[in-house]
Structure formats: structure tokens, C-alpha cells
CSV table of C-alpha atoms in Angstrom, one decimal:
chain,number,residue,atom,x,y,z
A,1,MET,CA,-53.1,-157.0,36.1
A,2,THR,CA,-56.6,-156.1,35.0
A,3,THR,CA,-59.5,-158.1,36.3
A,4,LEU,CA,-63.0,-157.8,35.0
A,5,ARG,CA,-66.0,-157.8,37.2
A,6,ARG,CA,-68.0,-160.9,36.5
A,7,ALA,CA,-71.4,-160.2,35.0
A,8,PRO,CA,-74.4,-162.5,35.7
A,9,ASN,CA,-74.6,-165.4,33.2
A,10,ARG,CA,-77.0,-163.7,30.8
A,11,LEU,CA,-77.0,-161.9,27.5
A,12,MET,CA,-76.3,-158.1,27.6
A,13,LEU,CA,-76.2,-155.2,25.3
A,14,PRO,CA,-72.8,-154.5,23.7
A,15,SER,CA,-72.7,-151.1,25.4
A,16,ALA,CA,-73.2,-152.8,28.8
A,17,ALA,CA,-70.4,-155.2,28.1
A,18,LEU,CA,-68.1,-152.3,27.0
A,19,ALA,CA,-69.0,-150.5,30.2
A,20,LEU,CA,-67.9,-153.5,32.3
A,21,LEU,CA,-64.6,-153.6,30.3
A,22,ASN,CA,-64.0,-149.8,30.6
A,23,ALA,CA,-64.8,-149.9,34.3
A,24,SER,CA,-61.8,-152.2,34.9
A,25,GLU,CA,-59.4,-149.9,33.1
A,26,PRO,CA,-59.3,-146.4,34.7
A,27,GLU,CA,-58.9,-143.5,32.3
A,28,ASP,CA,-57.5,-141.3,35.1
A,29,SER,CA,-53.8,-140.7,34.4
A,30,SER,CA,-53.1,-140.8,38.1
A,31,ALA,CA,-53.8,-144.6,37.9
A,32,ALA,CA,-51.1,-144.8,35.3
A,33,ASP,CA,-48.7,-143.2,37.8
A,34,SER,CA,-49.6,-145.8,40.5
A,35,SER,CA,-49.2,-148.7,38.2
A,36,LEU,CA,-45.8,-147.4,37.2
A,37,SER,CA,-44.6,-147.1,40.7
A,38,GLU,CA,-45.1,-150.8,41.4
A,39,SER,CA,-42.5,-151.8,38.9
A,40,GLY,CA,-39.9,-149.1,39.0
A,41,PRO,CA,-41.4,-145.9,37.6
A,42,ALA,CA,-38.0,-144.3,36.6
A,43,LEU,CA,-37.1,-147.1,34.2
A,44,GLN,CA,-40.4,-148.4,32.8
A,45,ARG,CA,-41.4,-146.7,29.5
A,46,SER,CA,-44.9,-145.7,28.9
A,47,ALA,CA,-46.7,-145.1,25.6
A,48,TYR,CA,-48.2,-141.8,24.7
A,49,PHE,CA,-49.8,-140.2,21.8
A,50,GLY,CA,-48.8,-136.7,21.1
A,51,LEU,CA,-50.1,-133.7,19.2
A,52,SER,CA,-47.4,-131.3,18.1
A,53,TYR,CA,-47.7,-127.6,17.9
A,54,GLN,CA,-45.2,-125.0,16.8
A,55,ARG,CA,-42.8,-124.9,19.8
A,56,PHE,CA,-44.0,-127.9,21.9
A,57,GLY,CA,-46.1,-131.0,21.9
A,58,LEU,CA,-48.9,-132.3,24.1
A,59,LEU,CA,-48.8,-135.9,25.4
A,60,PHE,CA,-51.8,-137.9,26.4
A,61,ASP,CA,-51.7,-141.4,28.0
A,62,ASP,CA,-52.1,-143.9,25.3
A,63,ARG,CA,-54.8,-145.7,27.3
A,64,VAL,CA,-57.1,-142.6,27.1
A,65,ASN,CA,-60.0,-143.1,24.8
A,66,LYS,CA,-59.4,-141.4,21.5
A,67,GLU,CA,-61.0,-141.4,18.1
A,68,LEU,CA,-60.3,-139.8,14.7
A,69,VAL,CA,-63.5,-138.6,13.1
A,70,ASP,CA,-64.5,-136.5,10.1
A,71,PHE,CA,-64.9,-132.8,10.9
A,72,GLU,CA,-68.5,-132.1,10.1
A,73,ASN,CA,-71.6,-130.6,11.5
A,74,LEU,CA,-69.9,-128.0,13.7
A,75,ARG,CA,-72.4,-125.8,15.5
A,76,ARG,CA,-71.0,-122.5,16.6
A,77,LEU,CA,-72.1,-120.5,19.7
A,78,PRO,CA,-72.6,-116.8,19.4
A,79,ASN,CA,-70.3,-114.7,21.6
A,80,ALA,CA,-68.1,-117.7,22.5
A,81,PRO,CA,-64.4,-117.3,22.8
A,82,ASP,CA,-62.4,-117.9,19.6
A,83,TRP,CA,-60.8,-121.0,21.0
A,84,LEU,CA,-64.2,-122.7,21.4
A,85,GLN,CA,-65.0,-123.5,17.8
A,86,GLY,CA,-68.4,-124.9,18.7
A,87,PHE,CA,-70.0,-128.3,19.3
A,88,THR,CA,-70.3,-131.4,17.2
A,89,ASN,CA,-72.5,-134.5,17.6
A,90,ILE,CA,-70.6,-137.8,17.6
A,91,ARG,CA,-73.0,-140.7,17.8
A,92,GLY,CA,-75.5,-138.7,19.9
A,93,ALA,CA,-72.9,-137.2,22.3
A,94,ILE,CA,-72.5,-133.4,22.1
A,95,ILE,CA,-68.7,-132.8,22.1
A,96,PRO,CA,-67.0,-129.3,22.5
A,97,VAL,CA,-64.4,-128.5,19.8
A,98,PHE,CA,-61.5,-126.5,21.1
A,99,ASP,CA,-58.9,-124.8,18.9
A,100,PHE,CA,-55.6,-124.9,20.9
A,101,HIS,CA,-53.9,-122.7,18.3
A,102,GLN,CA,-56.3,-119.9,19.1
A,103,LEU,CA,-56.1,-120.6,22.8
A,104,PHE,CA,-52.3,-120.4,22.9
A,105,GLY,CA,-51.9,-117.7,20.2
A,106,LEU,CA,-50.1,-120.0,17.7
A,107,GLU,CA,-50.0,-119.5,13.9
A,108,LEU,CA,-51.2,-122.2,11.5
A,109,ASP,CA,-49.4,-122.9,8.2
A,110,GLN,CA,-51.4,-123.6,5.0
A,111,THR,CA,-50.9,-127.4,5.2
A,112,SER,CA,-52.2,-127.4,8.8
A,113,LYS,CA,-55.2,-125.2,7.9
A,114,ASN,CA,-56.2,-127.7,5.2
A,115,LEU,CA,-55.9,-130.8,7.5
A,116,SER,CA,-57.7,-129.0,10.4
A,117,ARG,CA,-60.8,-128.7,8.2
A,118,ASN,CA,-60.9,-132.5,7.6
A,119,TYR,CA,-60.4,-134.3,10.9
A,120,LEU,CA,-61.2,-134.1,14.6
A,121,LEU,CA,-59.4,-136.0,17.3
A,122,VAL,CA,-61.9,-136.8,20.1
A,123,ILE,CA,-60.2,-137.4,23.4
A,124,GLY,CA,-62.0,-138.9,26.4
A,125,LYS,CA,-65.5,-140.3,26.7
A,126,GLY,CA,-69.0,-139.2,27.8
A,127,SER,CA,-69.2,-135.8,29.5
A,128,GLU,CA,-65.4,-135.7,29.8
A,129,ALA,CA,-64.8,-135.9,26.0
A,130,PHE,CA,-63.6,-133.0,23.9
A,131,ALA,CA,-62.4,-132.7,20.3
A,132,LEU,CA,-59.4,-130.9,18.7
A,133,PRO,CA,-59.1,-130.1,15.0
A,134,LEU,CA,-56.0,-132.0,13.8
A,135,GLN,CA,-53.2,-129.9,12.3
A,136,GLU,CA,-51.2,-133.1,11.7
A,137,PHE,CA,-51.7,-136.7,12.6
A,138,PRO,CA,-50.8,-137.8,16.2
A,139,HIS,CA,-47.4,-139.1,17.0
A,140,LYS,CA,-46.8,-142.4,18.9
A,141,LEU,CA,-44.1,-141.7,21.6
A,142,SER,CA,-42.6,-143.6,24.5
A,143,PHE,CA,-40.8,-142.1,27.5
A,144,ALA,CA,-39.7,-143.2,31.0
A,145,LEU,CA,-40.3,-141.0,34.0
A,146,ALA,CA,-36.6,-140.9,34.5
A,147,GLU,CA,-36.4,-138.8,31.3
A,148,ALA,CA,-38.7,-136.1,32.7
A,149,GLN,CA,-37.2,-132.7,32.8
A,150,PRO,CA,-38.2,-129.5,34.6
A,151,ASP,CA,-39.1,-127.5,31.5
A,152,GLN,CA,-42.7,-126.6,32.3
A,153,ASP,CA,-41.8,-123.0,31.9
A,154,LEU,CA,-41.5,-123.5,28.2
A,155,ALA,CA,-45.3,-124.2,28.0
A,156,PRO,CA,-47.9,-121.5,27.4
A,157,ALA,CA,-48.8,-120.0,30.8
A,158,ARG,CA,-52.4,-121.3,30.5
A,159,LEU,CA,-51.1,-124.9,30.4
A,160,ARG,CA,-48.5,-124.9,33.1
A,161,PRO,CA,-50.8,-125.8,36.1
A,162,PHE,CA,-51.9,-128.9,34.2
A,163,ILE,CA,-48.6,-130.3,33.1
A,164,ARG,CA,-47.6,-133.5,34.9
A,165,TYR,CA,-44.2,-134.1,33.2
A,166,CYS,CA,-42.1,-132.6,30.5
A,167,PHE,CA,-40.0,-134.8,28.1
A,168,ARG,CA,-37.6,-133.8,25.3
A,169,GLN,CA,-37.6,-135.3,21.8
A,170,ASN,CA,-36.9,-132.7,19.1
A,171,ARG,CA,-39.1,-130.3,21.1
A,172,PRO,CA,-40.6,-130.2,24.6
A,173,TRP,CA,-43.4,-132.7,25.1
A,174,PHE,CA,-45.8,-131.9,28.0
A,175,TRP,CA,-47.8,-134.7,29.6
A,176,LEU,CA,-51.1,-132.9,30.1
A,177,ASP,CA,-53.6,-133.7,32.8
A,178,HIS,CA,-56.4,-133.3,30.2
A,179,ASN,CA,-59.3,-133.9,32.7
A,180,ALA,CA,-58.2,-131.0,34.9
A,181,PHE,CA,-57.5,-128.8,31.9
A,182,LEU,CA,-61.0,-129.6,30.5
A,183,GLN,CA,-62.6,-128.7,33.8
A,184,ASP,CA,-60.7,-125.4,33.8
A,185,LEU,CA,-61.9,-124.6,30.3
A,186,LYS,CA,-65.5,-125.4,31.2
A,187,SER,CA,-65.5,-123.2,34.4
A,188,PRO,CA,-66.7,-119.7,34.0
A,189,ALA,CA,-64.0,-117.1,33.7
């Protein structure tokens, strides 16, 4: 059960009220694991949103902050790796834009190329946010931990250390620890 911290009885800025609300709902996916274990993790289904790629899909906890925005004002960096498309400004926050197709060596079909020029999916918030060009709109999926399979070896090698679980539904879906993966991408090679 979520409880909110009680604020003093005064008016506050909407951003401060939102911060109080978000502070009561941890974004960390390990919190999702602990809440599942209280009521039978193997049987309880959890909601995810998924991004599908050619041979696999990536899952993110549905409670993670996410936003679909227009792909505009991308600023590229000279000598940056191909998978770092650049940075964009979303309401004053500078957000890195990653191209997972480049990072994992995947091909794009023409339909995907057209969509990826139009929309970004921003995942996370603040300094932990990043954006991905969308090749197709996200999927809404639901899995129980009992459905997890040991198929992490089907993921690209770069992803394997950051996969929490693997599920199957027409393709392998990997539940990604996106915060740890983001920290790895930010660290110097």
C-alpha cells in the first residue's frame, strides 16, 4: 500500500506536490521485486511495456516514468559512438538519445526508419532519463515471475549483465535493469 508523506498545510508548487507523490512510489525495479514477494511472486502478474527489436524485446516495469515526445532538436556530438545519436532538450532537461539498433548491430526496415524520425520514448526522469527513437509503438505486456525462462543467452552480449528475467511471447522478452544499463553506457569505455 502506498502512503504519501504529509506536507504542511500550505499551498505548494505543482512540481513540489509531484515530487512528494513520486517519492512515495520508488522507480527502482528492485522495489517491484520486493512488493511481488509479499503476495506470491511466482503467481502474481506484473505489467510491463516492451519495445520490440528484430529477434527480441526489452521490457521495462510499467511503473517507470515514460513519455512519448516528438523527435526534434537533436544535437549531435562530434566523435561520439554511432549508438549515441546526441542530446535533446525536453522541458529544460538535457536527455541523451541512444540508438539501440546501432548499439546491438540490428538492421532497420523502411517503415521503422520512418517512424524513428518522428517519435522518441523518454524513459526515466531527471539525470536518470534517456530517450530511444521508436521503431514501433511500445507493447503492453503482462507476465508472472513463474513464467521466467533462462534464455538470457539469446540477448546481445552487451545486454546480458543487465537482464533480470527473460519471458517468452512470440519472441524472447528481456526485463532490463535500465538504470544499471544506463550507468554502464555513461561510464568511460
